[in-house]
Amino acid sequence: MAEARHKGVALFEDAPCYPVEPLVRLFHLGRDFENQISENVMERMLKEYENILNSIQPIADAPERIYLWPKGTMPVCTDYKENPEFKYNHDPDFQPYFYEMLVPESVLPKGAVVVCPGGDHGDASFHEAFQSCHDLNRLGYQCFLLLNRTHACPWSKQECGADTARAIRMVRANAEKYRIRPDRVAFAGFSNGGVTGEACIRYYSGKQTVKDHFPGYEPDELDSYKGAPDAFLCIYGPRWATEKFDYTGVEYPPVFFAVGREDSAMANLNHTYPDLVAHGVKVEVHTFAGVPHGKAGIKLVGEKGYDNFELWLPLADAFMQDVYKKNEKGNDLLF
């Protein structure tokens, strides 16, 4: 099953290209297989999984991947050459990319959001990122589903942050095409994607450059654009409570936290929030009763939803619009 699930990673990460129903079935087969003890049932599940892998077809007019780095230019520091027993979802030849998920031409966009799923991506991309992009589209935002090099699986924060900064720069550079203001590009990161968002801010905000962290990197025209987001939506992904953050050279944007109160990430939030405030960062926090980890967009796969947690979407909308309004007026942000 490990090999079959590894093949399925690209389907979940390329969810904008495929019909939803077979992806939902793959999601449940993969998750249910982990708890199955009957060898006969496991064999049937594996056969069904492989049949879907072999039969699924792209939708008409499927979008194309937009790769972040021209060939041979991606900054690298992790020595990753082998992936034995499919330890990671992505093989060493993985090239980060994003998908455009845009509002209709009849809608005037409020801004843009680069959306990054948690974990090692894979099937988390389906509900956390793909569904959240649709939800944010309905609120009026141009969305970009980011499949970057994932933090600690196996890449460094400098690498996952560089991919994020690159995606943000690409969106800013095409602001006219996307019908947005270039100073209204937010980042939404779920769980490990939240760590990715803070890595982008830590290493690529203010006057910091990619070349500062990768001396052999050759900048191009995109590097002239701001790499950190204008607003940071950290969804159950605050940094670890044991981790110290170096604010040297950092320009930390206003940050919005949404965490379920049954989520172990609450301990991380309780550490991160006062540290951010002590360093002058503008912070908005929402916690949700009865909600465990990783439940953004979960209704997509037919699992129990949490109506209270879905409020993070309109709350994040109000947060972003308030940030942009106050930035435009030059006022201090008050939370």
mmCIF file of C-alpha atoms in Angstrom:
data_model
loop_
_atom_site.group_PDB
_atom_site.id
_atom_site.type_symbol
_atom_site.label_atom_id
_atom_site.label_comp_id
_atom_site.label_asym_id
_atom_site.label_seq_id
_atom_site.Cartn_x
_atom_site.Cartn_y
_atom_site.Cartn_z
ATOM 1 C CA MET A 1 0.000 0.000 0.000
ATOM 2 C CA ALA A 2 2.926 2.345 0.665
ATOM 3 C CA GLU A 3 3.906 2.374 -3.004
ATOM 4 C CA ALA A 4 0.313 2.907 -4.138
ATOM 5 C CA ARG A 5 -0.208 5.767 -1.671
ATOM 6 C CA HIS A 6 3.043 7.325 -2.833
ATOM 7 C CA LYS A 7 1.706 7.299 -6.387
ATOM 8 C CA GLY A 8 -1.473 8.902 -5.112
ATOM 9 C CA VAL A 9 0.329 11.906 -3.635
ATOM 10 C CA ALA A 10 0.370 13.775 -6.929
ATOM 11 C CA LEU A 11 -3.366 13.215 -7.408
ATOM 12 C CA PHE A 12 -4.205 14.915 -4.111
ATOM 13 C CA GLU A 13 -1.714 17.692 -4.697
ATOM 14 C CA ASP A 14 -3.072 18.143 -8.223
ATOM 15 C CA ALA A 15 -6.665 18.113 -6.958
ATOM 16 C CA PRO A 16 -7.704 21.076 -9.173
ATOM 17 C CA CYS A 17 -7.131 18.747 -12.156
ATOM 18 C CA TYR A 18 -9.321 15.806 -11.115
ATOM 19 C CA PRO A 19 -12.955 15.004 -10.228
ATOM 20 C CA VAL A 20 -13.619 15.194 -6.506
ATOM 21 C CA GLU A 21 -15.454 11.887 -5.947
ATOM 22 C CA PRO A 22 -12.604 9.447 -6.703
ATOM 23 C CA LEU A 23 -10.208 11.571 -4.657
ATOM 24 C CA VAL A 24 -12.579 11.353 -1.688
ATOM 25 C CA ARG A 25 -12.618 7.572 -2.042
ATOM 26 C CA LEU A 26 -8.809 7.435 -2.252
ATOM 27 C CA PHE A 27 -8.601 9.602 0.866
ATOM 28 C CA HIS A 28 -10.739 7.187 2.890
ATOM 29 C CA LEU A 29 -9.090 4.053 1.534
ATOM 30 C CA GLY A 30 -5.678 5.386 2.504
ATOM 31 C CA ARG A 31 -6.729 6.470 5.996
ATOM 32 C CA ASP A 32 -8.821 3.334 6.701
ATOM 33 C CA PHE A 33 -6.032 1.025 5.548
ATOM 34 C CA GLU A 34 -3.895 2.233 8.458
ATOM 35 C CA ASN A 35 -6.408 0.844 10.979
ATOM 36 C CA GLN A 36 -7.273 -2.369 9.164
ATOM 37 C CA ILE A 37 -6.096 -5.717 10.574
ATOM 38 C CA SER A 38 -7.754 -8.197 8.194
ATOM 39 C CA GLU A 39 -5.349 -9.178 5.425
ATOM 40 C CA ASN A 40 -8.235 -10.043 3.085
ATOM 41 C CA VAL A 41 -9.830 -6.654 3.571
ATOM 42 C CA MET A 42 -6.460 -4.943 3.155
ATOM 43 C CA GLU A 43 -5.928 -6.774 -0.127
ATOM 44 C CA ARG A 44 -9.339 -5.656 -1.427
ATOM 45 C CA MET A 45 -8.662 -2.078 -0.341
ATOM 46 C CA LEU A 46 -5.291 -2.061 -2.081
ATOM 47 C CA LYS A 47 -6.830 -3.412 -5.282
ATOM 48 C CA GLU A 48 -9.536 -0.728 -5.231
ATOM 49 C CA TYR A 49 -6.943 1.973 -4.536
ATOM 50 C CA GLU A 50 -4.828 0.835 -7.481
ATOM 51 C CA ASN A 51 -7.878 0.618 -9.754
ATOM 52 C CA ILE A 52 -8.724 4.247 -9.005
ATOM 53 C CA LEU A 53 -5.109 5.298 -9.572
ATOM 54 C CA ASN A 54 -5.143 3.593 -12.961
ATOM 55 C CA SER A 55 -8.563 4.806 -14.084
ATOM 56 C CA ILE A 56 -8.863 8.399 -12.866
ATOM 57 C CA GLN A 57 -8.799 10.956 -15.679
ATOM 58 C CA PRO A 58 -8.187 14.716 -15.572
ATOM 59 C CA ILE A 59 -11.171 17.014 -15.893
ATOM 60 C CA ALA A 60 -11.724 18.985 -19.070
ATOM 61 C CA ASP A 61 -9.539 22.109 -19.239
ATOM 62 C CA ALA A 62 -7.475 20.958 -16.258
ATOM 63 C CA PRO A 63 -5.153 23.736 -15.056
ATOM 64 C CA GLU A 64 -1.401 23.485 -15.406
ATOM 65 C CA ARG A 65 1.226 23.496 -12.706
ATOM 66 C CA ILE A 66 3.113 26.782 -12.398
ATOM 67 C CA TYR A 67 6.647 25.932 -11.334
ATOM 68 C CA LEU A 68 8.421 28.321 -8.988
ATOM 69 C CA TRP A 69 11.999 28.055 -10.158
ATOM 70 C CA PRO A 70 13.491 27.943 -13.667
ATOM 71 C CA LYS A 71 15.484 24.783 -14.199
ATOM 72 C CA GLY A 72 18.760 24.775 -12.308
ATOM 73 C CA THR A 73 18.048 27.906 -10.248
ATOM 74 C CA MET A 74 16.281 26.532 -7.153
ATOM 75 C CA PRO A 75 18.274 27.312 -3.977
ATOM 76 C CA VAL A 76 19.177 24.097 -2.144
ATOM 77 C CA CYS A 77 20.932 23.265 1.119
ATOM 78 C CA THR A 78 19.462 19.863 2.066
ATOM 79 C CA ASP A 79 21.389 16.825 0.836
ATOM 80 C CA TYR A 80 18.394 14.727 -0.218
ATOM 81 C CA LYS A 81 19.197 11.976 -2.704
ATOM 82 C CA GLU A 82 17.144 8.916 -1.734
ATOM 83 C CA ASN A 83 13.645 8.184 -0.443
ATOM 84 C CA PRO A 84 13.798 4.592 0.886
ATOM 85 C CA GLU A 85 10.472 2.932 1.642
ATOM 86 C CA PHE A 86 8.709 6.139 0.614
ATOM 87 C CA LYS A 87 9.595 7.850 3.880
ATOM 88 C CA TYR A 88 8.599 11.195 2.390
ATOM 89 C CA ASN A 89 5.741 12.088 0.073
ATOM 90 C CA HIS A 90 8.116 13.867 -2.299
ATOM 91 C CA ASP A 91 11.099 12.317 -4.020
ATOM 92 C CA PRO A 92 14.450 14.120 -4.381
ATOM 93 C CA ASP A 93 13.554 15.327 -7.885
ATOM 94 C CA PHE A 94 10.467 17.228 -6.632
ATOM 95 C CA GLN A 95 10.089 20.702 -8.123
ATOM 96 C CA PRO A 96 7.788 23.080 -6.178
ATOM 97 C CA TYR A 97 4.823 24.637 -7.955
ATOM 98 C CA PHE A 98 1.422 26.198 -7.431
ATOM 99 C CA TYR A 99 -2.013 26.221 -9.023
ATOM 100 C CA GLU A 100 -4.057 29.298 -9.746
ATOM 101 C CA MET A 101 -7.541 29.040 -8.230
ATOM 102 C CA LEU A 102 -9.158 32.290 -9.271
ATOM 103 C CA VAL A 103 -12.482 34.053 -8.830
ATOM 104 C CA PRO A 104 -14.711 34.626 -11.864
ATOM 105 C CA GLU A 105 -13.969 37.654 -14.028
ATOM 106 C CA SER A 106 -17.267 39.151 -12.863
ATOM 107 C CA VAL A 107 -15.937 39.340 -9.275
ATOM 108 C CA LEU A 108 -13.683 42.179 -8.140
ATOM 109 C CA PRO A 109 -10.990 40.459 -6.009
ATOM 110 C CA LYS A 110 -10.341 41.675 -2.467
ATOM 111 C CA GLY A 111 -6.767 40.424 -2.609
ATOM 112 C CA ALA A 112 -4.788 37.220 -3.000
ATOM 113 C CA VAL A 113 -4.002 34.325 -0.652
ATOM 114 C CA VAL A 114 -1.185 31.811 -1.145
ATOM 115 C CA VAL A 115 -2.447 28.643 0.570
ATOM 116 C CA CYS A 116 -0.123 25.939 1.924
ATOM 117 C CA PRO A 117 -1.364 22.623 3.411
ATOM 118 C CA GLY A 118 0.168 20.948 6.422
ATOM 119 C CA GLY A 119 2.146 17.822 7.096
ATOM 120 C CA ASP A 120 4.028 16.329 4.185
ATOM 121 C CA HIS A 121 1.225 17.649 1.927
ATOM 122 C CA GLY A 122 -0.215 14.616 0.078
ATOM 123 C CA ASP A 123 -3.857 14.037 0.993
ATOM 124 C CA ALA A 124 -3.784 16.984 3.435
ATOM 125 C CA SER A 125 -3.623 19.156 0.331
ATOM 126 C CA PHE A 126 -7.112 18.004 -0.586
ATOM 127 C CA HIS A 127 -9.202 19.358 2.283
ATOM 128 C CA GLU A 128 -6.834 21.850 3.906
ATOM 129 C CA ALA A 129 -5.679 23.640 0.760
ATOM 130 C CA PHE A 130 -7.906 22.721 -2.195
ATOM 131 C CA GLN A 131 -11.138 23.159 -0.229
ATOM 132 C CA SER A 132 -9.882 26.251 1.606
ATOM 133 C CA CYS A 133 -8.983 27.854 -1.719
ATOM 134 C CA HIS A 134 -12.577 27.331 -2.843
ATOM 135 C CA ASP A 135 -13.847 28.765 0.445
ATOM 136 C CA LEU A 136 -11.617 31.830 0.116
ATOM 137 C CA ASN A 137 -12.650 32.209 -3.539
ATOM 138 C CA ARG A 138 -16.245 32.515 -2.354
ATOM 139 C CA LEU A 139 -15.131 35.322 -0.057
ATOM 140 C CA GLY A 140 -13.604 37.153 -3.017
ATOM 141 C CA TYR A 141 -9.918 36.191 -2.936
ATOM 142 C CA GLN A 142 -7.676 35.017 -5.741
ATOM 143 C CA CYS A 143 -6.027 31.850 -4.422
ATOM 144 C CA PHE A 144 -2.827 29.974 -5.169
ATOM 145 C CA LEU A 145 -2.478 26.390 -3.965
ATOM 146 C CA LEU A 146 1.200 26.057 -3.059
ATOM 147 C CA LEU A 147 3.039 22.721 -3.163
ATOM 148 C CA ASN A 148 6.417 23.710 -1.763
ATOM 149 C CA ARG A 149 9.306 21.750 -0.337
ATOM 150 C CA THR A 150 7.875 20.707 3.011
ATOM 151 C CA HIS A 151 9.489 21.741 6.279
ATOM 152 C CA ALA A 152 11.384 18.869 7.941
ATOM 153 C CA CYS A 153 10.121 16.382 5.341
ATOM 154 C CA PRO A 154 13.042 16.590 4.692
ATOM 155 C CA TRP A 155 13.819 20.191 3.772
ATOM 156 C CA SER A 156 14.988 23.116 5.900
ATOM 157 C CA LYS A 157 13.086 26.225 6.924
ATOM 158 C CA GLN A 158 15.277 28.265 4.599
ATOM 159 C CA GLU A 159 14.196 26.094 1.651
ATOM 160 C CA CYS A 160 10.469 25.907 2.436
ATOM 161 C CA GLY A 161 10.525 29.652 3.178
ATOM 162 C CA ALA A 162 12.313 30.405 -0.087
ATOM 163 C CA ASP A 163 9.614 28.568 -2.043
ATOM 164 C CA THR A 164 6.926 30.541 -0.237
ATOM 165 C CA ALA A 165 8.649 33.862 -0.839
ATOM 166 C CA ARG A 166 9.055 32.927 -4.496
ATOM 167 C CA ALA A 167 5.325 32.169 -4.849
ATOM 168 C CA ILE A 168 4.404 35.461 -3.172
ATOM 169 C CA ARG A 169 6.767 37.346 -5.479
ATOM 170 C CA MET A 170 5.253 35.667 -8.525
ATOM 171 C CA VAL A 171 1.773 36.750 -7.433
ATOM 172 C CA ARG A 172 2.918 40.332 -6.782
ATOM 173 C CA ALA A 173 4.688 40.493 -10.139
ATOM 174 C CA ASN A 174 1.414 39.503 -11.823
ATOM 175 C CA ALA A 175 -0.853 41.714 -9.739
ATOM 176 C CA GLU A 176 -2.330 43.380 -12.819
ATOM 177 C CA LYS A 177 -3.140 40.010 -14.375
ATOM 178 C CA TYR A 178 -4.799 38.874 -11.142
ATOM 179 C CA ARG A 179 -6.637 42.198 -10.755
ATOM 180 C CA ILE A 180 -5.295 42.796 -7.249
ATOM 181 C CA ARG A 181 -3.184 45.383 -5.488
ATOM 182 C CA PRO A 182 0.386 44.095 -5.066
ATOM 183 C CA ASP A 183 0.304 45.029 -1.355
ATOM 184 C CA ARG A 184 -2.635 42.714 -0.643
ATOM 185 C CA VAL A 185 -1.041 39.272 -0.807
ATOM 186 C CA ALA A 186 -1.644 37.098 2.252
ATOM 187 C CA PHE A 187 -0.325 33.657 3.151
ATOM 188 C CA ALA A 188 -2.450 30.922 4.772
ATOM 189 C CA GLY A 189 -0.575 27.979 6.258
ATOM 190 C CA PHE A 190 -2.144 24.964 7.962
ATOM 191 C CA SER A 191 -0.191 23.103 10.673
ATOM 192 C CA ASN A 192 3.247 22.484 9.129
ATOM 193 C CA GLY A 193 2.220 25.043 6.514
ATOM 194 C CA GLY A 194 2.056 27.566 9.341
ATOM 195 C CA VAL A 195 5.686 26.776 10.159
ATOM 196 C CA THR A 196 6.420 27.375 6.480
ATOM 197 C CA GLY A 197 4.742 30.781 6.632
ATOM 198 C CA GLU A 198 6.822 31.857 9.608
ATOM 199 C CA ALA A 199 9.981 30.551 7.898
ATOM 200 C CA CYS A 200 9.195 32.825 4.955
ATOM 201 C CA ILE A 201 8.872 35.772 7.343
ATOM 202 C CA ARG A 202 11.964 34.826 9.352
ATOM 203 C CA TYR A 203 14.322 34.561 6.395
ATOM 204 C CA TYR A 204 12.803 36.671 3.606
ATOM 205 C CA SER A 205 11.074 39.669 5.214
ATOM 206 C CA GLY A 206 12.504 43.165 5.524
ATOM 207 C CA LYS A 207 15.786 43.587 3.653
ATOM 208 C CA GLN A 208 16.698 39.896 3.797
ATOM 209 C CA THR A 209 17.309 38.187 0.469
ATOM 210 C CA VAL A 210 17.547 34.641 -0.839
ATOM 211 C CA LYS A 211 21.246 35.222 -1.470
ATOM 212 C CA ASP A 212 21.749 35.963 2.245
ATOM 213 C CA HIS A 213 20.879 32.338 3.004
ATOM 214 C CA PHE A 214 22.072 30.709 -0.237
ATOM 215 C CA PRO A 215 25.325 32.451 -1.256
ATOM 216 C CA GLY A 216 25.453 30.680 -4.634
ATOM 217 C CA TYR A 217 21.984 31.856 -5.649
ATOM 218 C CA GLU A 218 21.732 34.213 -8.621
ATOM 219 C CA PRO A 219 18.848 36.681 -8.179
ATOM 220 C CA ASP A 220 16.453 37.391 -11.037
ATOM 221 C CA GLU A 221 13.804 40.046 -11.678
ATOM 222 C CA LEU A 222 11.337 38.439 -9.239
ATOM 223 C CA ASP A 223 13.719 39.023 -6.344
ATOM 224 C CA SER A 224 13.010 42.746 -6.566
ATOM 225 C CA TYR A 225 9.492 42.101 -5.207
ATOM 226 C CA LYS A 226 8.646 41.775 -1.521
ATOM 227 C CA GLY A 227 8.779 38.114 -0.485
ATOM 228 C CA ALA A 228 6.956 38.157 2.853
ATOM 229 C CA PRO A 229 3.142 38.271 2.988
ATOM 230 C CA ASP A 230 1.150 41.399 3.874
ATOM 231 C CA ALA A 231 -0.942 39.297 6.273
ATOM 232 C CA PHE A 232 -0.260 35.868 7.751
ATOM 233 C CA LEU A 233 -3.072 33.394 8.457
ATOM 234 C CA CYS A 234 -1.633 30.700 10.723
ATOM 235 C CA ILE A 235 -4.219 27.938 11.030
ATOM 236 C CA TYR A 236 -3.364 25.517 13.861
ATOM 237 C CA GLY A 237 0.328 25.967 13.022
ATOM 238 C CA PRO A 238 2.100 28.135 15.630
ATOM 239 C CA ARG A 239 5.792 27.427 16.162
ATOM 240 C CA TRP A 240 6.733 24.808 18.757
ATOM 241 C CA ALA A 241 6.637 25.982 22.357
ATOM 242 C CA THR A 242 10.276 24.918 22.789
ATOM 243 C CA GLU A 243 11.505 26.917 19.784
ATOM 244 C CA LYS A 244 13.151 30.316 19.994
ATOM 245 C CA PHE A 245 12.653 32.815 17.177
ATOM 246 C CA ASP A 246 15.336 35.255 16.057
ATOM 247 C CA TYR A 247 13.687 38.571 15.135
ATOM 248 C CA THR A 248 16.896 40.084 13.763
ATOM 249 C CA GLY A 249 16.107 41.819 10.457
ATOM 250 C CA VAL A 250 12.524 40.525 10.542
ATOM 251 C CA GLU A 251 9.507 42.622 9.580
ATOM 252 C CA TYR A 252 6.681 40.473 10.903
ATOM 253 C CA PRO A 253 3.281 41.188 9.259
ATOM 254 C CA PRO A 254 -0.007 41.136 11.207
ATOM 255 C CA VAL A 255 -0.840 37.514 12.037
ATOM 256 C CA PHE A 256 -4.169 35.720 12.527
ATOM 257 C CA PHE A 257 -4.340 32.489 14.530
ATOM 258 C CA ALA A 258 -7.167 29.923 14.447
ATOM 259 C CA VAL A 259 -6.726 26.887 16.716
ATOM 260 C CA GLY A 260 -9.179 24.325 18.105
ATOM 261 C CA ARG A 261 -9.198 24.020 21.880
ATOM 262 C CA GLU A 262 -8.832 20.230 21.627
ATOM 263 C CA ASP A 263 -5.711 20.702 19.493
ATOM 264 C CA SER A 264 -2.259 20.089 20.970
ATOM 265 C CA ALA A 265 -1.201 23.199 19.032
ATOM 266 C CA MET A 266 -2.852 25.239 21.810
ATOM 267 C CA ALA A 267 0.322 24.772 23.877
ATOM 268 C CA ASN A 268 2.353 26.201 21.017
ATOM 269 C CA LEU A 269 -0.037 29.121 20.649
ATOM 270 C CA ASN A 270 0.193 29.897 24.354
ATOM 271 C CA HIS A 271 3.956 30.232 23.914
ATOM 272 C CA THR A 272 4.002 32.022 20.572
ATOM 273 C CA TYR A 273 1.349 34.666 21.208
ATOM 274 C CA PRO A 274 3.040 36.519 24.084
ATOM 275 C CA ASP A 275 6.413 36.314 22.339
ATOM 276 C CA LEU A 276 5.003 37.963 19.212
ATOM 277 C CA VAL A 277 3.251 40.676 21.209
ATOM 278 C CA ALA A 278 6.440 41.365 23.170
ATOM 279 C CA HIS A 279 8.173 42.023 19.847
ATOM 280 C CA GLY A 280 5.532 44.451 18.609
ATOM 281 C CA VAL A 281 3.745 42.081 16.233
ATOM 282 C CA LYS A 282 0.023 42.732 15.702
ATOM 283 C CA VAL A 283 -1.861 39.547 16.549
ATOM 284 C CA GLU A 284 -5.449 38.323 16.369
ATOM 285 C CA VAL A 285 -6.309 35.002 18.034
ATOM 286 C CA HIS A 286 -9.393 32.776 17.754
ATOM 287 C CA THR A 287 -9.828 29.454 19.543
ATOM 288 C CA PHE A 288 -12.699 27.054 18.966
ATOM 289 C CA ALA A 289 -14.331 24.789 21.536
ATOM 290 C CA GLY A 290 -14.314 21.041 20.896
ATOM 291 C CA VAL A 291 -12.184 21.179 17.730
ATOM 292 C CA PRO A 292 -9.136 18.870 17.297
ATOM 293 C CA HIS A 293 -6.210 19.262 14.931
ATOM 294 C CA GLY A 294 -6.376 19.323 11.139
ATOM 295 C CA LYS A 295 -10.083 19.920 10.519
ATOM 296 C CA ALA A 296 -10.051 22.741 7.970
ATOM 297 C CA GLY A 297 -12.217 21.825 4.975
ATOM 298 C CA ILE A 298 -12.836 18.350 6.382
ATOM 299 C CA LYS A 299 -16.459 18.221 5.182
ATOM 300 C CA LEU A 300 -15.067 17.808 1.675
ATOM 301 C CA VAL A 301 -14.254 14.182 2.466
ATOM 302 C CA GLY A 302 -17.540 13.561 4.254
ATOM 303 C CA GLU A 303 -16.130 13.629 7.759
ATOM 304 C CA LYS A 304 -17.720 15.350 10.735
ATOM 305 C CA GLY A 305 -17.412 19.084 10.369
ATOM 306 C CA TYR A 306 -17.165 21.707 13.070
ATOM 307 C CA ASP A 307 -19.488 24.580 12.291
ATOM 308 C CA ASN A 308 -17.824 26.803 14.855
ATOM 309 C CA PHE A 309 -14.370 26.237 13.346
ATOM 310 C CA GLU A 310 -15.592 27.197 9.887
ATOM 311 C CA LEU A 311 -15.995 30.707 11.313
ATOM 312 C CA TRP A 312 -12.247 31.114 10.843
ATOM 313 C CA LEU A 313 -12.977 31.964 7.203
ATOM 314 C CA PRO A 314 -15.166 35.079 7.645
ATOM 315 C CA LEU A 315 -13.020 36.091 10.623
ATOM 316 C CA ALA A 316 -9.885 35.871 8.466
ATOM 317 C CA ASP A 317 -11.649 37.855 5.752
ATOM 318 C CA ALA A 318 -12.455 40.645 8.227
ATOM 319 C CA PHE A 319 -8.883 40.516 9.557
ATOM 320 C CA MET A 320 -7.300 40.887 6.107
ATOM 321 C CA GLN A 321 -9.593 43.709 5.086
ATOM 322 C CA ASP A 322 -8.873 45.554 8.329
ATOM 323 C CA VAL A 323 -5.111 45.124 7.842
ATOM 324 C CA TYR A 324 -5.298 46.464 4.298
ATOM 325 C CA LYS A 325 -7.533 49.378 5.247
ATOM 326 C CA LYS A 326 -5.260 50.464 8.088
ATOM 327 C CA ASN A 327 -2.120 49.985 6.019
ATOM 328 C CA GLU A 328 -3.636 52.199 3.336
ATOM 329 C CA LYS A 329 -4.432 54.908 5.862
ATOM 330 C CA GLY A 330 -1.076 54.554 7.559
ATOM 331 C CA ASN A 331 -2.685 53.991 10.952
ATOM 332 C CA ASP A 332 -1.382 51.711 13.665
ATOM 333 C CA LEU A 333 -3.093 48.347 13.861
ATOM 334 C CA LEU A 334 -4.960 47.777 17.082
ATOM 335 C CA PHE A 335 -5.957 44.258 18.124
#
